Short mmCIF file of C-alpha atoms and ligand atoms in Angstrom, two decimals:
data_model
loop_
_atom_site.label_atom_id
_atom_site.label_comp_id
_atom_site.label_asym_id
_atom_site.label_seq_id
_atom_site.Cartn_x
_atom_site.Cartn_y
_atom_site.Cartn_z
CA MET A 1452 -238.70 36.26 -55.35
CA VAL A 1453 -236.13 34.22 -57.26
CA TYR A 1454 -236.23 30.48 -58.08
CA ILE A 1455 -233.20 28.32 -57.29
CA ASN A 1456 -232.80 27.17 -60.90
CA LYS A 1457 -232.34 30.82 -61.93
CA LEU A 1458 -229.58 31.67 -59.42
CA ALA A 1459 -226.94 31.79 -62.15
CA GLU A 1460 -228.56 35.03 -63.35
CA HIS A 1461 -228.12 36.63 -59.91
CA VAL A 1462 -224.52 35.94 -58.85
CA GLY A 1463 -223.31 38.70 -56.52
CA GLN A 1464 -226.84 40.00 -55.94
CA GLU A 1465 -229.12 39.83 -52.93
CA VAL A 1466 -232.16 37.60 -53.58
CA THR A 1467 -235.18 36.29 -51.69
CA LEU A 1468 -235.95 32.56 -51.92
CA LYS A 1469 -239.03 30.72 -50.67
CA GLY A 1470 -239.02 27.00 -50.01
CA TRP A 1471 -238.68 24.12 -47.58
CA LEU A 1472 -235.81 22.87 -45.44
CA TYR A 1473 -234.44 19.73 -47.12
CA ASN A 1474 -231.83 19.07 -44.43
CA LYS A 1475 -229.54 20.86 -42.06
CA ARG A 1476 -226.14 20.60 -40.40
CA SER A 1477 -224.45 22.97 -38.04
CA SER A 1478 -221.07 23.56 -36.44
CA GLY A 1479 -220.84 26.24 -33.74
CA LYS A 1480 -221.29 29.62 -35.34
CA LEU A 1481 -222.39 28.19 -38.68
CA GLN A 1482 -225.63 26.57 -39.81
CA PHE A 1483 -225.91 25.04 -43.27
CA LEU A 1484 -229.52 24.95 -44.45
CA MET A 1485 -230.24 22.94 -47.58
CA LEU A 1486 -233.21 24.70 -49.16
CA ARG A 1487 -235.55 23.10 -51.68
CA ASP A 1488 -238.00 25.22 -53.66
CA GLY A 1489 -239.32 22.77 -56.25
CA THR A 1490 -236.90 23.94 -58.93
CA GLY A 1491 -233.69 22.79 -57.22
CA LEU A 1492 -231.56 22.72 -54.08
CA VAL A 1493 -229.20 25.33 -52.70
CA GLN A 1494 -227.11 25.50 -49.54
CA CYS A 1495 -227.85 28.59 -47.44
CA VAL A 1496 -225.16 29.50 -44.90
CA VAL A 1497 -226.23 31.22 -41.69
CA PHE A 1498 -223.16 32.74 -39.99
CA LYS A 1499 -223.72 34.02 -36.46
CA GLY A 1500 -221.60 37.09 -37.19
CA ASN A 1501 -223.82 38.12 -40.14
CA VAL A 1502 -227.32 37.85 -38.67
CA SER A 1503 -229.21 38.91 -35.55
CA ASP A 1504 -229.37 36.50 -32.61
CA GLU A 1505 -233.06 36.15 -33.28
CA ILE A 1506 -232.49 34.92 -36.83
CA PHE A 1507 -229.72 32.55 -35.72
CA GLU A 1508 -232.11 31.06 -33.14
CA SER A 1509 -235.02 30.65 -35.57
CA ALA A 1510 -232.69 28.88 -38.02
CA LYS A 1511 -231.81 26.48 -35.20
CA LYS A 1512 -235.48 25.66 -34.67
CA LEU A 1513 -236.14 24.73 -38.29
CA THR A 1514 -237.19 21.12 -38.68
CA GLN A 1515 -237.06 19.03 -41.88
CA GLU A 1516 -239.65 20.36 -44.41
CA SER A 1517 -240.38 23.54 -42.48
CA SER A 1518 -241.24 26.34 -44.90
CA VAL A 1519 -239.12 29.50 -44.90
CA GLU A 1520 -238.30 32.68 -46.72
CA ILE A 1521 -234.60 33.43 -46.97
CA THR A 1522 -232.82 36.57 -48.18
CA GLY A 1523 -229.11 36.56 -48.90
CA THR A 1524 -226.32 37.05 -51.40
CA VAL A 1525 -225.71 34.57 -54.22
CA LYS A 1526 -222.16 33.20 -54.44
CA LYS A 1527 -220.89 31.01 -57.23
CA ASP A 1528 -219.42 27.78 -55.84
CA GLU A 1529 -218.90 24.85 -58.18
CA ARG A 1530 -218.44 22.38 -55.29
CA GLN A 1531 -222.01 22.93 -54.03
CA VAL A 1532 -225.20 21.27 -55.31
CA GLY A 1533 -226.46 23.42 -58.18
CA GLY A 1534 -223.19 25.40 -58.27
CA HIS A 1535 -224.25 28.21 -55.88
CA GLU A 1536 -224.42 29.10 -52.21
CA ILE A 1537 -226.44 31.73 -50.33
CA ASP A 1538 -224.92 33.97 -47.65
CA VAL A 1539 -227.98 34.44 -45.43
CA LYS A 1540 -228.98 37.93 -44.16
CA GLU A 1541 -232.66 37.48 -43.33
CA LEU A 1542 -234.77 34.44 -42.53
CA THR A 1543 -238.51 34.29 -41.90
CA VAL A 1544 -240.20 31.10 -40.79
CA ILE A 1545 -243.47 30.47 -42.65
CA SER A 1546 -244.43 27.21 -40.93
CA ILE A 1547 -242.58 24.83 -38.62
CA ALA A 1548 -243.12 21.24 -39.82
CA GLU A 1549 -244.13 18.46 -37.46
CA GLU A 1550 -241.72 15.55 -37.23
CA TYR A 1551 -241.37 14.49 -40.87
CA PRO A 1552 -242.07 10.81 -41.53
CA ILE A 1553 -239.57 10.43 -44.37
CA THR A 1554 -236.02 10.76 -43.10
CA PRO A 1555 -232.73 10.22 -44.92
CA LYS A 1556 -232.64 6.61 -43.60
CA GLU A 1557 -233.98 3.75 -45.75
CA HIS A 1558 -237.74 3.19 -45.74
CA GLY A 1559 -239.65 0.18 -47.04
CA ILE A 1560 -241.49 0.61 -50.32
CA GLU A 1561 -244.98 0.17 -48.76
CA PHE A 1562 -244.22 2.91 -46.24
CA LEU A 1563 -243.07 5.20 -49.01
CA ILE A 1564 -246.16 4.58 -51.16
CA ASP A 1565 -248.40 5.17 -48.13
CA HIS A 1566 -246.69 8.56 -47.95
CA ARG A 1567 -246.64 9.14 -51.69
CA HIS A 1568 -247.97 12.70 -51.23
CA LEU A 1569 -244.77 13.49 -49.27
CA TRP A 1570 -242.42 11.05 -51.02
CA LEU A 1571 -242.86 13.16 -54.18
CA ARG A 1572 -240.66 15.82 -52.48
CA SER A 1573 -237.64 13.51 -52.46
CA ARG A 1574 -234.86 14.08 -54.91
CA LYS A 1575 -235.33 10.95 -57.04
CA GLN A 1576 -239.10 11.36 -57.27
CA TRP A 1577 -238.55 14.99 -58.20
CA ALA A 1578 -236.25 13.88 -61.03
CA ILE A 1579 -238.75 11.26 -62.27
CA MET A 1580 -241.65 13.75 -62.35
CA ARG A 1581 -239.54 16.24 -64.29
CA ILE A 1582 -238.58 13.56 -66.81
CA ARG A 1583 -242.22 12.43 -67.11
CA HIS A 1584 -243.27 15.98 -67.87
CA ARG A 1585 -240.54 16.37 -70.48
CA ILE A 1586 -241.57 13.08 -72.13
CA VAL A 1587 -245.18 14.32 -72.32
CA LYS A 1588 -243.97 17.51 -73.97
CA ALA A 1589 -241.78 15.54 -76.40
CA ILE A 1590 -244.80 13.40 -77.31
CA ARG A 1591 -246.96 16.45 -78.00
CA ASP A 1592 -244.20 18.26 -79.90
CA PHE A 1593 -243.51 15.20 -82.04
CA PHE A 1594 -247.09 14.87 -83.27
CA ASP A 1595 -247.89 18.60 -83.39
CA ASP A 1596 -244.79 19.22 -85.56
CA ARG A 1597 -245.87 16.49 -88.01
CA GLY A 1598 -249.37 17.69 -88.80
CA PHE A 1599 -251.28 15.53 -86.31
CA VAL A 1600 -254.41 16.90 -84.62
CA LEU A 1601 -254.98 16.20 -80.91
CA PHE A 1602 -258.31 14.35 -80.67
CA ASP A 1603 -259.81 13.64 -77.25
CA PRO A 1604 -261.86 10.44 -77.01
CA PRO A 1605 -264.48 9.84 -74.30
CA ILE A 1606 -263.51 8.07 -71.08
CA ILE A 1607 -266.99 6.70 -70.40
CA THR A 1608 -267.83 4.17 -73.10
CA PRO A 1609 -270.58 1.65 -73.80
CA ASN A 1610 -268.28 -1.21 -74.86
CA ALA A 1611 -264.86 -2.83 -74.80
CA CYS A 1612 -261.99 -1.92 -77.13
CA GLU A 1613 -259.19 -4.28 -76.11
CA GLY A 1614 -261.26 -7.30 -74.96
CA THR A 1615 -263.87 -7.70 -72.26
CA SER A 1616 -261.78 -9.21 -69.44
CA THR A 1617 -260.27 -6.04 -68.01
CA LEU A 1618 -263.19 -3.58 -67.96
CA PHE A 1619 -264.04 -1.29 -65.06
CA GLU A 1620 -267.80 -0.98 -64.81
CA THR A 1621 -269.80 1.98 -63.64
CA PRO A 1622 -273.59 2.38 -63.32
CA TYR A 1623 -274.87 4.86 -65.90
CA PHE A 1624 -278.33 6.29 -65.12
CA ASP A 1625 -281.11 4.55 -67.05
CA LEU A 1626 -278.72 3.21 -69.68
CA GLY A 1627 -277.39 0.39 -67.56
CA THR A 1628 -273.68 -0.31 -67.26
CA ALA A 1629 -270.99 1.87 -68.81
CA TYR A 1630 -267.25 1.19 -68.84
CA LEU A 1631 -264.09 3.21 -68.31
CA THR A 1632 -262.13 3.29 -71.55
CA GLN A 1633 -259.27 0.83 -72.07
CA SER A 1634 -258.08 2.73 -75.14
CA GLY A 1635 -259.22 5.67 -77.25
CA GLN A 1636 -258.38 3.87 -80.46
CA LEU A 1637 -261.82 3.18 -81.94
CA TYR A 1638 -262.71 6.86 -81.59
CA ALA A 1639 -259.30 7.85 -82.96
CA GLU A 1640 -260.17 5.87 -86.10
CA ALA A 1641 -263.23 8.08 -86.57
CA GLY A 1642 -260.93 11.07 -86.02
CA ALA A 1643 -258.45 9.89 -88.66
CA MET A 1644 -261.25 9.64 -91.25
CA ALA A 1645 -262.16 13.26 -90.46
CA LEU A 1646 -258.69 14.81 -89.93
CA SER A 1647 -256.25 12.33 -91.60
CA LYS A 1648 -253.69 12.13 -88.77
CA VAL A 1649 -254.77 12.39 -85.13
CA TYR A 1650 -253.51 11.42 -81.70
CA THR A 1651 -255.30 10.81 -78.44
CA PHE A 1652 -253.47 11.27 -75.15
CA GLY A 1653 -255.02 10.61 -71.78
CA PRO A 1654 -255.72 8.18 -68.97
CA THR A 1655 -256.95 4.68 -69.76
CA PHE A 1656 -258.22 2.01 -67.37
CA ARG A 1657 -257.73 -1.73 -67.12
CA ALA A 1658 -258.93 -3.99 -64.36
CA GLU A 1659 -255.69 -5.95 -64.74
CA LYS A 1660 -255.49 -8.79 -62.24
CA SER A 1661 -251.73 -8.92 -62.74
CA LYS A 1662 -249.58 -7.73 -59.85
CA THR A 1663 -246.49 -7.29 -62.00
CA ARG A 1664 -244.13 -4.34 -62.00
CA ARG A 1665 -245.39 -3.52 -65.50
CA HIS A 1666 -249.10 -3.10 -64.77
CA LEU A 1667 -251.20 -0.26 -63.43
CA THR A 1668 -255.01 -0.16 -63.42
CA GLU A 1669 -254.95 3.49 -64.50
CA PHE A 1670 -252.26 4.52 -66.94
CA TRP A 1671 -251.68 7.12 -69.63
CA MET A 1672 -251.52 6.18 -73.27
CA VAL A 1673 -250.82 8.18 -76.43
CA GLU A 1674 -252.45 6.76 -79.54
CA PRO A 1675 -251.71 8.10 -83.02
CA GLU A 1676 -254.03 6.98 -85.81
CA MET A 1677 -253.33 7.65 -89.49
CA ALA A 1678 -255.48 7.30 -92.61
CA PHE A 1679 -253.72 5.65 -95.59
CA TYR A 1680 -250.88 4.18 -93.45
CA ASN A 1681 -250.04 0.49 -93.79
CA LEU A 1682 -248.16 -1.61 -91.23
CA ASP A 1683 -244.72 -0.58 -92.58
CA ASP A 1684 -245.63 3.13 -92.46
CA ASN A 1685 -246.85 2.53 -88.89
CA MET A 1686 -243.53 0.95 -87.86
CA ASP A 1687 -241.56 3.78 -89.53
CA LEU A 1688 -243.50 6.30 -87.44
CA ALA A 1689 -243.18 4.29 -84.21
CA GLU A 1690 -239.38 4.08 -84.44
CA GLU A 1691 -238.98 7.75 -85.35
CA PHE A 1692 -241.22 8.59 -82.37
CA VAL A 1693 -239.34 6.52 -79.80
CA GLU A 1694 -235.95 7.73 -81.06
CA TYR A 1695 -237.21 11.32 -80.71
CA ILE A 1696 -238.43 10.83 -77.13
CA VAL A 1697 -235.25 9.13 -75.90
CA GLN A 1698 -232.85 11.53 -77.62
CA THR A 1699 -234.81 14.54 -76.34
CA ILE A 1700 -234.61 13.32 -72.74
CA LEU A 1701 -230.89 12.55 -73.03
CA ALA A 1702 -230.30 16.09 -74.25
CA GLU A 1703 -232.68 17.95 -71.95
CA ARG A 1704 -232.84 16.01 -68.69
CA LYS A 1705 -229.18 15.16 -68.08
CA GLU A 1706 -229.16 16.37 -64.46
CA GLU A 1707 -232.27 14.34 -63.59
CA LEU A 1708 -230.84 11.17 -65.19
CA GLU A 1709 -227.70 11.69 -63.10
CA ILE A 1710 -229.75 12.03 -59.90
CA LEU A 1711 -231.38 8.70 -60.80
CA GLU A 1712 -227.91 7.21 -61.44
CA ARG A 1713 -229.23 6.02 -64.81
CA ASP A 1714 -226.51 4.43 -66.94
CA THR A 1715 -227.37 5.99 -70.30
CA THR A 1716 -225.11 3.82 -72.49
CA ASN A 1717 -228.05 1.78 -73.79
CA LEU A 1718 -230.33 4.79 -74.21
CA GLU A 1719 -227.74 6.49 -76.41
CA LYS A 1720 -228.04 3.55 -78.86
CA VAL A 1721 -231.76 4.21 -79.38
CA LYS A 1722 -231.36 5.38 -83.00
CA ARG A 1723 -233.19 4.35 -86.16
CA PRO A 1724 -233.48 1.87 -87.76
CA PHE A 1725 -234.79 -0.50 -85.06
CA PRO A 1726 -234.66 -4.22 -85.78
CA ARG A 1727 -237.94 -5.73 -87.11
CA VAL A 1728 -238.62 -9.43 -86.70
CA SER A 1729 -241.74 -11.39 -87.41
CA TYR A 1730 -243.44 -13.20 -84.54
CA THR A 1731 -242.51 -16.48 -86.24
CA ASP A 1732 -238.80 -15.52 -86.31
CA ALA A 1733 -239.04 -14.35 -82.70
CA VAL A 1734 -240.32 -17.82 -81.74
CA GLU A 1735 -237.24 -19.27 -83.49
CA ILE A 1736 -235.01 -17.01 -81.38
CA LEU A 1737 -236.64 -18.42 -78.23
CA LYS A 1738 -236.17 -21.99 -79.44
CA LYS A 1739 -232.53 -21.41 -80.31
CA LYS A 1740 -231.99 -20.19 -76.76
CA ASN A 1741 -233.70 -23.32 -75.38
CA HIS A 1742 -236.56 -21.26 -74.02
CA ALA A 1743 -239.72 -23.40 -74.19
CA PHE A 1744 -242.40 -21.73 -76.32
CA GLU A 1745 -245.10 -22.83 -78.74
CA TRP A 1746 -246.15 -20.95 -81.90
CA GLY A 1747 -249.62 -19.50 -81.34
CA ASN A 1748 -249.22 -18.31 -77.75
CA ASP A 1749 -248.77 -14.69 -76.75
CA PHE A 1750 -245.40 -13.61 -75.41
CA GLY A 1751 -245.18 -13.07 -71.67
CA GLY A 1752 -242.81 -10.65 -69.99
CA ALA A 1753 -240.08 -13.28 -69.62
CA ASP A 1754 -240.30 -14.25 -73.32
CA GLU A 1755 -240.06 -10.59 -74.34
CA THR A 1756 -236.95 -10.13 -72.24
CA VAL A 1757 -235.22 -13.13 -73.80
CA ILE A 1758 -236.03 -11.88 -77.32
CA SER A 1759 -234.99 -8.30 -76.59
CA GLU A 1760 -231.61 -9.47 -75.26
CA GLU A 1761 -230.71 -10.34 -78.88
CA PHE A 1762 -230.74 -6.65 -79.82
CA ASP A 1763 -229.05 -3.46 -78.63
CA ARG A 1764 -232.10 -1.23 -79.19
CA PRO A 1765 -235.90 -1.52 -79.10
CA VAL A 1766 -237.15 -4.35 -81.32
CA MET A 1767 -240.40 -4.40 -83.29
CA ILE A 1768 -242.12 -7.77 -83.48
CA HIS A 1769 -244.77 -7.95 -86.18
CA ARG A 1770 -247.37 -10.36 -87.56
CA TYR A 1771 -248.63 -12.09 -84.42
CA PRO A 1772 -251.08 -15.00 -84.55
CA SER A 1773 -254.47 -13.35 -85.07
CA GLU A 1774 -255.94 -15.56 -82.32
CA VAL A 1775 -254.04 -13.70 -79.58
CA LYS A 1776 -254.73 -10.21 -80.89
CA ALA A 1777 -257.69 -7.78 -80.86
CA PHE A 1778 -260.71 -8.06 -83.15
CA TYR A 1779 -259.96 -4.87 -85.11
CA MET A 1780 -256.59 -5.97 -86.49
CA LYS A 1781 -256.33 -6.68 -90.20
CA ARG A 1782 -255.13 -10.14 -91.15
CA ASP A 1783 -252.11 -10.47 -93.41
CA PRO A 1784 -253.37 -11.03 -96.99
CA GLN A 1785 -250.31 -13.34 -97.47
CA ASN A 1786 -251.14 -15.47 -94.44
CA ASP A 1787 -254.55 -15.52 -92.80
CA LYS A 1788 -253.16 -16.99 -89.55
CA VAL A 1789 -251.35 -13.78 -88.63
CA ALA A 1790 -252.53 -10.24 -87.97
CA LEU A 1791 -250.79 -7.08 -89.23
CA ALA A 1792 -249.89 -6.24 -85.64
CA VAL A 1793 -246.72 -4.80 -84.17
CA ASP A 1794 -245.39 -4.62 -80.62
CA MET A 1795 -242.27 -2.68 -79.70
CA ILE A 1796 -240.21 -4.24 -76.93
CA ALA A 1797 -237.89 -1.97 -74.95
CA PRO A 1798 -234.36 -3.16 -74.09
CA GLU A 1799 -233.05 -3.94 -70.59
CA GLY A 1800 -236.07 -6.05 -69.65
CA TYR A 1801 -238.63 -3.22 -69.75
CA GLY A 1802 -240.97 -5.16 -72.03
CA GLU A 1803 -243.71 -3.95 -74.39
CA ILE A 1804 -243.94 -0.19 -74.67
CA ILE A 1805 -245.98 -0.04 -77.90
CA GLY A 1806 -248.84 -2.12 -79.28
CA GLY A 1807 -250.32 -1.30 -82.67
CA SER A 1808 -251.60 -2.59 -85.99
CA GLN A 1809 -253.07 -1.96 -89.38
CA ARG A 1810 -256.86 -2.00 -88.90
CA GLU A 1811 -259.40 -4.22 -90.65
CA ASP A 1812 -260.91 -1.94 -93.31
CA ASP A 1813 -263.25 -4.49 -94.93
CA LEU A 1814 -266.83 -4.24 -93.63
CA ASN A 1815 -267.69 -7.93 -93.93
CA LYS A 1816 -264.46 -9.20 -92.40
CA LEU A 1817 -264.84 -6.79 -89.49
CA LEU A 1818 -268.43 -8.00 -88.95
CA GLU A 1819 -267.13 -11.58 -88.84
CA ARG A 1820 -264.50 -10.64 -86.21
CA ILE A 1821 -267.09 -8.90 -84.05
CA LYS A 1822 -269.22 -12.05 -84.11
CA GLU A 1823 -266.25 -14.33 -83.41
CA HIS A 1824 -265.32 -12.22 -80.37
CA ASN A 1825 -268.95 -12.21 -79.12
CA LEU A 1826 -269.06 -8.42 -79.12
CA PRO A 1827 -272.46 -6.67 -79.20
CA GLN A 1828 -272.84 -5.50 -82.81
CA THR A 1829 -275.29 -2.68 -81.98
CA PHE A 1830 -272.63 -0.81 -80.01
CA PHE A 1831 -270.23 -1.13 -82.95
CA GLU A 1832 -272.59 0.19 -85.64
CA TRP A 1833 -270.94 3.61 -85.60
CA TYR A 1834 -267.51 1.94 -85.90
CA LEU A 1835 -268.77 -0.18 -88.80
CA ASP A 1836 -269.97 3.04 -90.50
CA LEU A 1837 -266.30 4.00 -90.88
CA ARG A 1838 -266.06 0.98 -93.24
CA ARG A 1839 -269.38 1.76 -94.97
CA TYR A 1840 -268.56 5.34 -95.91
CA GLY A 1841 -265.25 5.60 -97.73
CA SER A 1842 -263.21 2.92 -95.96
CA VAL A 1843 -259.43 3.27 -96.40
CA PRO A 1844 -256.38 1.37 -95.19
CA HIS A 1845 -255.33 2.88 -91.86
CA SER A 1846 -253.07 2.13 -88.93
CA GLY A 1847 -252.05 3.31 -85.51
CA PHE A 1848 -250.44 2.35 -82.24
CA GLY A 1849 -250.51 3.07 -78.52
CA LEU A 1850 -247.50 3.90 -76.36
CA GLY A 1851 -247.79 3.46 -72.61
CA LEU A 1852 -246.48 6.58 -70.87
CA GLU A 1853 -245.52 4.95 -67.56
CA ARG A 1854 -243.73 2.06 -69.29
CA THR A 1855 -241.73 4.64 -71.23
CA VAL A 1856 -240.94 6.75 -68.14
CA SER A 1857 -239.97 3.63 -66.22
CA TRP A 1858 -237.60 2.46 -68.97
CA ILE A 1859 -235.94 5.83 -69.56
CA CYS A 1860 -235.54 6.45 -65.80
CA GLY A 1861 -234.38 2.87 -65.16
CA LEU A 1862 -237.06 2.21 -62.48
CA ASP A 1863 -237.84 -1.16 -60.91
CA HIS A 1864 -241.61 -0.67 -60.98
CA LEU A 1865 -244.25 1.40 -62.80
CA ARG A 1866 -245.57 2.75 -59.48
CA GLU A 1867 -242.87 5.43 -59.38
CA ALA A 1868 -243.58 6.60 -62.94
CA ILE A 1869 -246.92 8.30 -62.15
CA PRO A 1870 -247.70 10.76 -59.32
CA PHE A 1871 -250.35 8.59 -57.61
CA PRO A 1872 -250.25 4.98 -58.83
CA ARG A 1873 -253.39 2.84 -59.01
CA MET A 1874 -252.86 -0.89 -58.71
CA ILE A 1875 -255.00 -3.93 -58.00
CA TYR A 1876 -254.27 -3.75 -54.26
CA ARG A 1877 -253.97 0.02 -53.86
CA ASN A 1878 -256.07 3.10 -54.63
CA THR A 1879 -254.68 5.46 -51.96
CA PRO A 1880 -253.41 8.07 -51.29
O1 LIG B 2957 -251.08 -3.14 -76.48
P1 LIG B 2957 -252.22 -2.32 -75.97
O2 LIG B 2957 -253.28 -3.01 -75.21
O3 LIG B 2957 -252.84 -1.60 -77.25
C1 LIG B 2957 -253.94 -0.83 -77.31
O4 LIG B 2957 -254.59 -0.43 -76.37
C2 LIG B 2957 -254.25 -0.35 -78.71
N1 LIG B 2957 -255.64 0.10 -78.75
C3 LIG B 2957 -253.28 0.74 -79.10
C4 LIG B 2957 -253.53 1.25 -80.50
O5 LIG B 2957 -253.25 0.55 -81.43
N2 LIG B 2957 -254.02 2.45 -80.62
O6 LIG B 2957 -251.67 -1.13 -75.07
C5 LIG B 2957 -250.74 -0.21 -75.59
C6 LIG B 2957 -249.63 0.08 -74.59
C7 LIG B 2957 -248.80 -1.13 -74.22
O7 LIG B 2957 -247.81 -1.40 -75.17
C8 LIG B 2957 -248.22 -0.69 -72.89
O8 LIG B 2957 -247.12 0.19 -73.10
C9 LIG B 2957 -249.34 0.12 -72.29
O9 LIG B 2957 -250.18 0.52 -73.35
N3 LIG B 2957 -250.12 -0.67 -71.33
C10 LIG B 2957 -250.04 -0.54 -69.99
N4 LIG B 2957 -249.28 0.26 -69.21
C11 LIG B 2957 -249.44 0.16 -67.87
N5 LIG B 2957 -250.29 -0.67 -67.27
C12 LIG B 2957 -251.08 -1.49 -68.00
N6 LIG B 2957 -251.96 -2.30 -67.38
C13 LIG B 2957 -250.97 -1.46 -69.43
N7 LIG B 2957 -251.58 -2.11 -70.45
C14 LIG B 2957 -251.06 -1.61 -71.58
MG1 LIG B 2958 -250.29 -5.02 -76.22
#
């Protein structure tokens, strides 16, 4: 058996392909079967003069998404999808599909998500999943090549990491309530003290009440954490990382970006250095553009878009008011009102793709923060130990995988960036 994406190695030869009928047209003695095998598409030509009557008839009976095995000769043909065509000799039906719900006509988005398990076979979804996979590989390669150790945090946790408002609860035997993790960061900090540079990469959960195109309740996050890194080191790493991901996809997933009709002009500009502006300067940008905003609030999606329009590549906004940020962030020694935090905002209205910070490394200050945020100190004793036994300056960030896929693919909504999206109003299929 040969895969469609390897046909170039078999020009002039007879091959056997296995796949599904993507679509079909016919004219008299000819039937043109578009075959899909998961690696690509190829047109298979059934000519009445070349095959038995039986085979010609079974080709006629093929419905959309029926599974078949086809044997034929590979011809090079630049005008065809994928650059090849198959001259069919043999055809075996594996299974005739019932009337397929997704047809080439336009379907509403709710209908498509209801049929997500089938929608994934469509060309655009195929391209998105292949880009997602390549982004995941780029993420792993980036950290593996730079001496980071993959460090898997638990998913079931006894307490909040990013604030208590968005926790999914689950009963946990005799121990009461446990929570699904919102972020592996606190555990990654323990990892960094053991292994210097680590990264976590897995699903995280937030009971987000927001129905925006930027929020899922289950999403994947990669979180590097580095001992002895300050905020500037953290930003240097974040921009190198995002440049690497985007440039890798431009080089390695050209065909998929074309299928998605992604205009890559802006992606090509994603090169270091990225602009860095303080939160305070970002507020000034908003004011200059007559966009109402008060120092001290957190930026919403609309504010982020207005700020990002000032720049031609991702922008890093640093030193947010400590009030709006998480308890673990270190305050700026120069100005106690702001935290050593950084968010990276993607261009073209895609919003925050990275959130990170330098961490509070002083035991007493961290204790104060835990009290201020009304967090149960007993559950944080192990985390406080990291400050009791050889505390060091350290930093890290988290990049949302679906936000990144959505931006690079130019999608309207995060729901297409993950195989089976989970949102406030949907947990099926
Ligand atoms: O800014 P966040 O909340 O940061 C953290 O979780 C830190 N613990 C990361 C760290 O410093 N190690 O989330 C990080 C990123 C966001 O920038 C965004 O890309 C993504 O995670 N994200 C979401 N993606 C999809 N749906 C949601 N509901 C998301 N919430 C955050
Ligand atoms: Mg954030």
